[in-house]
Amino acid sequence: MGKVKGKSGPLARRPDNSAFKQQRLPAWSPMLTATTVLPFFYLMALICMLLGVWLLLTVQSTQEIKLDYTEAGTCDMCFEKRKNVSNAAQICTCTVVFPIKKALKGDVFFYYGLQNFHQNLRRYMDSRDDAQMVGRKTNLKNPSSYCEPFMKDPNGLPIAPCGAVANSIFNDTFTLTYHGSSGPSIPVPLLRKGITWYTDKNVKYRNPKNDNMTLAQVFEGTARPLYWQKPVYELDLLDPTNNGFINDDLIIWMREAAFPNFKKLYGVLYRAKQPFTKGLPAGNYTINISYNFPVQYFRGRKEVVLTTLTWFGGQNHFLPIAYLVTSCLILLIAIILTVVWWKFGKNGKRLEE
Amino acid sequence: MNVCLLLTCLWIMTMCCLYVEKERHVKANAQDYNDKFSYAVSRPQNDTRFALFTSVGCGYFISAVSECVILQDNHIKTSKYNILTFLPMNLFEQFQRVANAYFLVLLILQLIPEISSLSWFTTIVPLVLVLVITAVKDATDDYFRHKSDQQVNNRQSQVLIRGSMQSEKWMNIRVGDIIKLENNQFVAADILLLCSSEPYGLCYIETAELDGETNLKVRQSLTATSDMGDITKLMDFDGEVICEPPNNKLDRFTGTLYWRDNKYPLDNEKMLLRGCVLRNTEWCFGMVIFAGLQTKLMQNCGGTKFKKTSIDKLMNTLVLWIFAFLICMGVILAIGNTIWESWIGRNFQVFLPWNALQSSAVFSGFLTFWSYIIILNTVVPISLYVSVEVLRLGHSYFINWDRRMYCSRTDTAAEARTTTLNEELGQVEFIFSDKTGTLTQNIMVFSKCSINGQTYDHTDWLMSFQRILNDFTKTILSFYDGSLVEAIKLEDPAVQEFFRLLALCHTVMPEEKSEGNLVYQAQSPDEGALVTAARNFGFVFRSRTPETITLCEMGRAVTYQLLAILDFNNVRKRMSVIVRNPQGQIKLYSKGADSIIFERLDPSSEDLMHTTSEHLSEFAGEGLRTLALAYKDLDEDYFDVWTKKLMFASTVIENREDQLAVLYEEIEQGLKLLGATAIEDKLQEGVPETITCLNLADIKIWVLTGDKLETAMNIGYSCNILRDNMNEVFVISGHTLLEHILGLSRDGNDRSNRCDVQYVFSLQVHALEPQLEHVFLDLACLCKTVICCRVTPMQKAQVVELVKRHKRAVTLAIGDGANDVSMIKTAHIGVGISGQEGMQAVLASDYSFAQFRFLRRLLLVHGRWSYFRMCNFLCYFFYKNFAFTLVHFWYGFFCGFSAQTVYDQWFITLFNIVYTSLPVLAMGLFDQDVNDQNSLRYPSLYKPGQQNLLFNKRQFFLCTLQGMGTSFLLFFIPYGAFTVIVKEDGSHFSDQQSFAVTIATSLVIIVSVQIGLDTHYWTAVNHLFIWGSLTVYFATLFAMQSNGIFGIFPSNFPFIGTARNCLSEKSVWLVILLTAVVCVVPGLAVSFLRVDLFPTLTDKSRKRQGPQEQNLRRVRRTSSRRSAYAFSHQQGYGELITSGKNMRMSTVSSARSPERTPQSPTWIENILQKKNEVSDEITGAKQTQQQQHTD
């Protein structure tokens, strides 16, 4: 631990008298005293209480309609049909009727939900190639080995997009129809674009550079995923900004859910025309489903969710209740601490030496 | 060819390693002859060749061989590596650590794609960091060891090579070399004394380095070799020594010198051992018998052992526990996986088919087990060991930097020489202390006296005899008690007689180097102090011949005729001289232990005796060493008769000792008391306070000294180890095994039911024999204080080892000399006192500083802090890692036990080494629960450390429990929220990446809040690190999830944009807030309750921080116990003086005349001619006596 110092003389090796070296740095020594801890507890209880009440009131004002259509209405037929793999290519549509008793005011969001579908398995989550989906040519033709067994089709062509995630894309489609108390049925207009994260749509997923080629030419030499009916460059033929890897439905599906029960955004109510300018009016609705996605293998359920939003997101009863419970517990602890401190505390008695 | 040569060399080396030396043959000036024997192979030129060779081979084997090479010469080596062996050996050592090896295994596992649940960089980045930091630290440590080795090895010494004296480095001295030593030089190796500048081949050595005794010892060469004072004769010397092989017995040597067809027996009296210092001898020549590591000094140093602290051991155990826990979790999750796969996963195969390897659910479970081992590996914190090292290094620097452990007189600061033991300093239960040089300064000062019933006391403590030594002409010093000076000026006969006695009655040798520069060479420092005192009061002892003593009394030169010296020995406990003063009166002057003198007083002195006795009690009460002085006028006729009897008795061969004793007894009767002297054996500064303070901290202090019983007890009293209120002081001593068994077991039975007992042991070899050590230990531990006297260096180590082995307590050994080295190395912590002569103890020690009193600060402040910090650090560290890692466990139940991680891989890589390392380091480095003043003021604050309260298995369990709780809440609160969460713009939000970022952010915030609560002392650095870490976390988070880095490495940074989208949501912050509150509040409530209901002393003293002086100064004793001991325990020099053997020709001529022939007839020779017969016999007798003594 030699130190090279310019000093010399009789006190050459005397350590410096700096506050740091002498461990005398000015410091704040907080202590757990009743005067600091108890008020803190009461304050926390109060804050949690207020937040909880506020959240609860907010949540009360939202509405949510859930509709499990796995076997509902005419879908039981399709459900049976999809049990057999050989029928996978056949088209099956079904209809479910449901009422909305109270109008959903404001923006209404349309979700599809899956239960018991494990998007969070490690091998499933890894089974994708982000480099491919960001449009790298080399990865397009040579997908990452993580995509196995969905890397190449039986003919040896690389699959685009490769991997289990893309392969298992949710492929039911929905059309919603409003049956007002009077008048004809009106299809409910849904915005099916602009429903992804900005970063996903613009950074994370890009089509390969196409230098005046069509998308189909770019993807030449690749195969569509095994379970897909159409190749990736035909996902939305009408809108080139929603086709290929940057298709909104694909992007949403590729953002893997953390838990086996999840819902994903399908569309947002387009509120330009009557009678939907204020949201979804009360009345009867039918939902037409192109029933493709099989769930019976893994005992899953499919559902449709219609919901309105609050300032902190969708309808969420967990947070307000959790806050209220927390606040009560902290209050309880605070009272116990106060009693204990008051009755039994030894704080402040003399230091016996 | 070359290879052949190398192999042969190697073979020889290996053989010499295997060769066990049974007898040593050394021939002087015959290197070729000596080289025949394996021990003497070498000047180490071969070294380079071997070094080259080493690069090929494995480090250990080579180092073993190279050690063999080094054994041959006088080279010593304490370092571990050289440049070539560093990398393999260091890595090998590092991977011997369980943790490092474990991470290596993990790394290998991660390379198997079927198992790898984490990328390889999550492990390799921290592992490499850890290895590099440790390697750098080891390298620096070893570098300094190399430097200190080099410093010793490169000391210069004069060696006779090819007919001339040449300067050689110590390390190049070989067995069989003839080397020359000069005054005040350290002896370089164990050498056989051949001749010296003094007559009869005498030379004086100080053996303080070896056994701690500072009185001079005499060594004498064989008469046959004592006249080889010039180089040509030395050149021709071709004697061969055959002797015992190297061993560690300091007091024994047997060998034979074969020279010129004669056999001469050799014993320890002819050997100069490495570590001794040559004193009062101009020069001497000797032949090297043992060199380097074979010297008795080095043989006495136990091997360097790697010291581990108890926390280290606990930590290793805990890591194993954690490892077991990890395997349990892995098994649970693997079973879960098997069940899940066979129930659900089987059906999910449409979307995720089992891969080729995963042929069945059971095998899938097996693979999952390994995957989970990889994921959960962070419960065994990889950065733990390196963080601990960094903390210890920091604590060591704080010790080095501490100004209050800096001694300005010697300009030495405290130094932590090893950086691995700091927290152990906070747990010390036993201190083993050396006495001389550690507790005492080994400076004797004439402090008080009682003359003719009147006490005189000097007022100025600054007076030290060193200062006055140089100038004897300045006779009376103004800062002495004025009344004493007055009394001398008035020529008070009693006072004059008192100092005359001090000037006459001793065996000190004067040496007048130049006019006015008088140096006394005293056999014991006490005598020196007395003679010096007399000089200061105007009775200057100027010179002596065998028959005269010349004083300079108040400026007048007076020569006394020395008629007899009645020398000191252990039984007589007094010495007398009989002189004839210029007036022709014969006087006997006597000084000795008060009890002895009082028995022999003339009845007329009775009144004076009572007064003096009171004074003596007073002196003794202050811890001074006292002597009573008396004189007697002798009748000429009576003396003549007595002399004749003496002459007769001294020629008798049988029972001479007894006959002399009777004669002495006869003449030393009817003495007249003059007074008493009190000599202060100066303690080191602040020793009693320190000891009192350490006692209050429940630290047991044992004094282990090679010194004699009386001195040890005296020091025991004066430095508060023994106190008067300790009503029973037992002295146990015995010489044989049987006596010891009886003594120990009897006392053990007697005292077992009492607790306020003190023991003073006079330890003989046997007390440490296996049958006795238990009795000894049990008994010793009953006592508050133990003082062991007459212990050899090896026994010191044995005592320490005994306590260490059976008491499971942390031991600390402190000492200053080479005789303490073994004990310093044996104890858990070795402390060396630096700044004294000799560095052996310091070099072997773990900590060194200049004064004993710094021990108090080292233990109570630095040790306590280190321990406290380390414990807090460990608790927090385990908490943090459990909270961090177990989230994966809970997640397993939701992701089909598929070993999916919750966090981003980069977060896992960086969490321990970047996001949370600095705040906890800052806490571990700077935290102070109690400031240093209060730590010193309330020594009881030290006790938690001894009882291991701050970090033990229970604490570990609690903090892991807290970690588990935190991880549970940390997972399930966001889980509850995320099952139903959507973004404010309605978009899908319950994805794994957002969940990961939310949990990671909550975790970082929670652990930061927790460290904030655990920090007692918020310096600017803590603020900087805590806030800085949070900032760094967010900065890194955004950077790693930014567009740019994704554009470059899309596969490695898939979290692009998650942070932006996630942390802009109010609901996420609501979740984070809720999680943080719920996780922190319970801990806070519990610690508040603990402080409130069961406040520890620490909590209490925290409330009352503030400087206040506490008085720990010892109370002056008013004791009836008296110490009367101011002599060396060896036989005096009386006979040497009367025989004139140690008289110089003249100081001027003896300076620089190595070629001087002692045959030149001088007056001394004439005297010797007369006394030849007698003196020879006396010397012989003396030698046998000494031998008996040392045996």
XYZ file of N, CA, C and O in Angstrom, chain B residues 192 222 241-243 253-257 264-271 289:
76
model
N 28.668 -19.590 12.983
C 29.549 -20.020 14.075
C 30.564 -18.910 14.291
O 31.258 -18.500 13.358
N 35.591 -20.373 20.115
C 36.562 -21.356 20.591
C 37.914 -20.674 20.735
O 38.272 -19.816 19.923
N 32.571 -28.451 10.033
C 31.604 -28.566 11.113
C 30.623 -29.663 10.771
O 30.083 -29.700 9.670
N 30.438 -30.557 11.719
C 29.389 -31.567 11.538
C 28.397 -31.328 12.652
O 28.752 -31.288 13.838
N 27.171 -31.074 12.281
C 26.227 -30.668 13.320
C 24.841 -31.160 12.988
O 24.601 -31.819 11.981
N 22.227 -26.030 20.348
C 22.977 -26.336 19.135
C 24.025 -27.349 19.522
O 24.731 -27.182 20.510
N 24.118 -28.424 18.772
C 25.191 -29.368 19.028
C 25.924 -29.648 17.738
O 25.297 -29.826 16.695
N 27.220 -29.618 17.837
C 28.023 -29.867 16.650
C 29.477 -30.055 17.044
O 29.842 -29.892 18.215
N 30.236 -30.380 16.087
C 31.669 -30.575 16.340
C 32.459 -29.919 15.217
O 32.065 -29.995 14.055
N 33.521 -29.278 15.591
C 34.404 -28.692 14.593
C 35.640 -29.580 14.457
O 36.285 -29.915 15.458
N 36.652 -30.132 18.258
C 36.186 -29.156 19.249
C 34.672 -29.250 19.343
O 33.990 -29.179 18.315
N 34.165 -29.430 20.557
C 32.696 -29.464 20.669
C 32.109 -28.055 20.510
O 32.702 -27.068 20.961
N 30.979 -27.973 19.866
C 30.332 -26.668 19.670
C 28.993 -26.682 20.393
O 28.290 -27.685 20.393
N 28.663 -25.544 20.994
C 27.338 -25.444 21.582
C 26.735 -24.079 21.223
O 27.306 -23.321 20.463
N 25.587 -23.832 21.795
C 24.857 -22.618 21.442
C 25.622 -21.340 21.781
O 25.395 -20.295 21.191
N 26.567 -21.433 22.735
C 27.313 -20.249 23.162
C 28.280 -19.752 22.087
O 28.896 -18.710 22.228
N 28.430 -20.535 21.056
C 29.361 -20.129 20.014
C 28.646 -19.751 18.729
O 29.251 -19.511 17.705
N 27.331 -19.727 18.825
C 26.553 -19.456 17.623
C 25.945 -18.053 17.677
O 25.501 -17.597 18.725
N 26.534 -21.534 9.025
C 26.148 -22.932 9.198
C 24.775 -23.172 8.585
O 24.567 -24.098 7.828
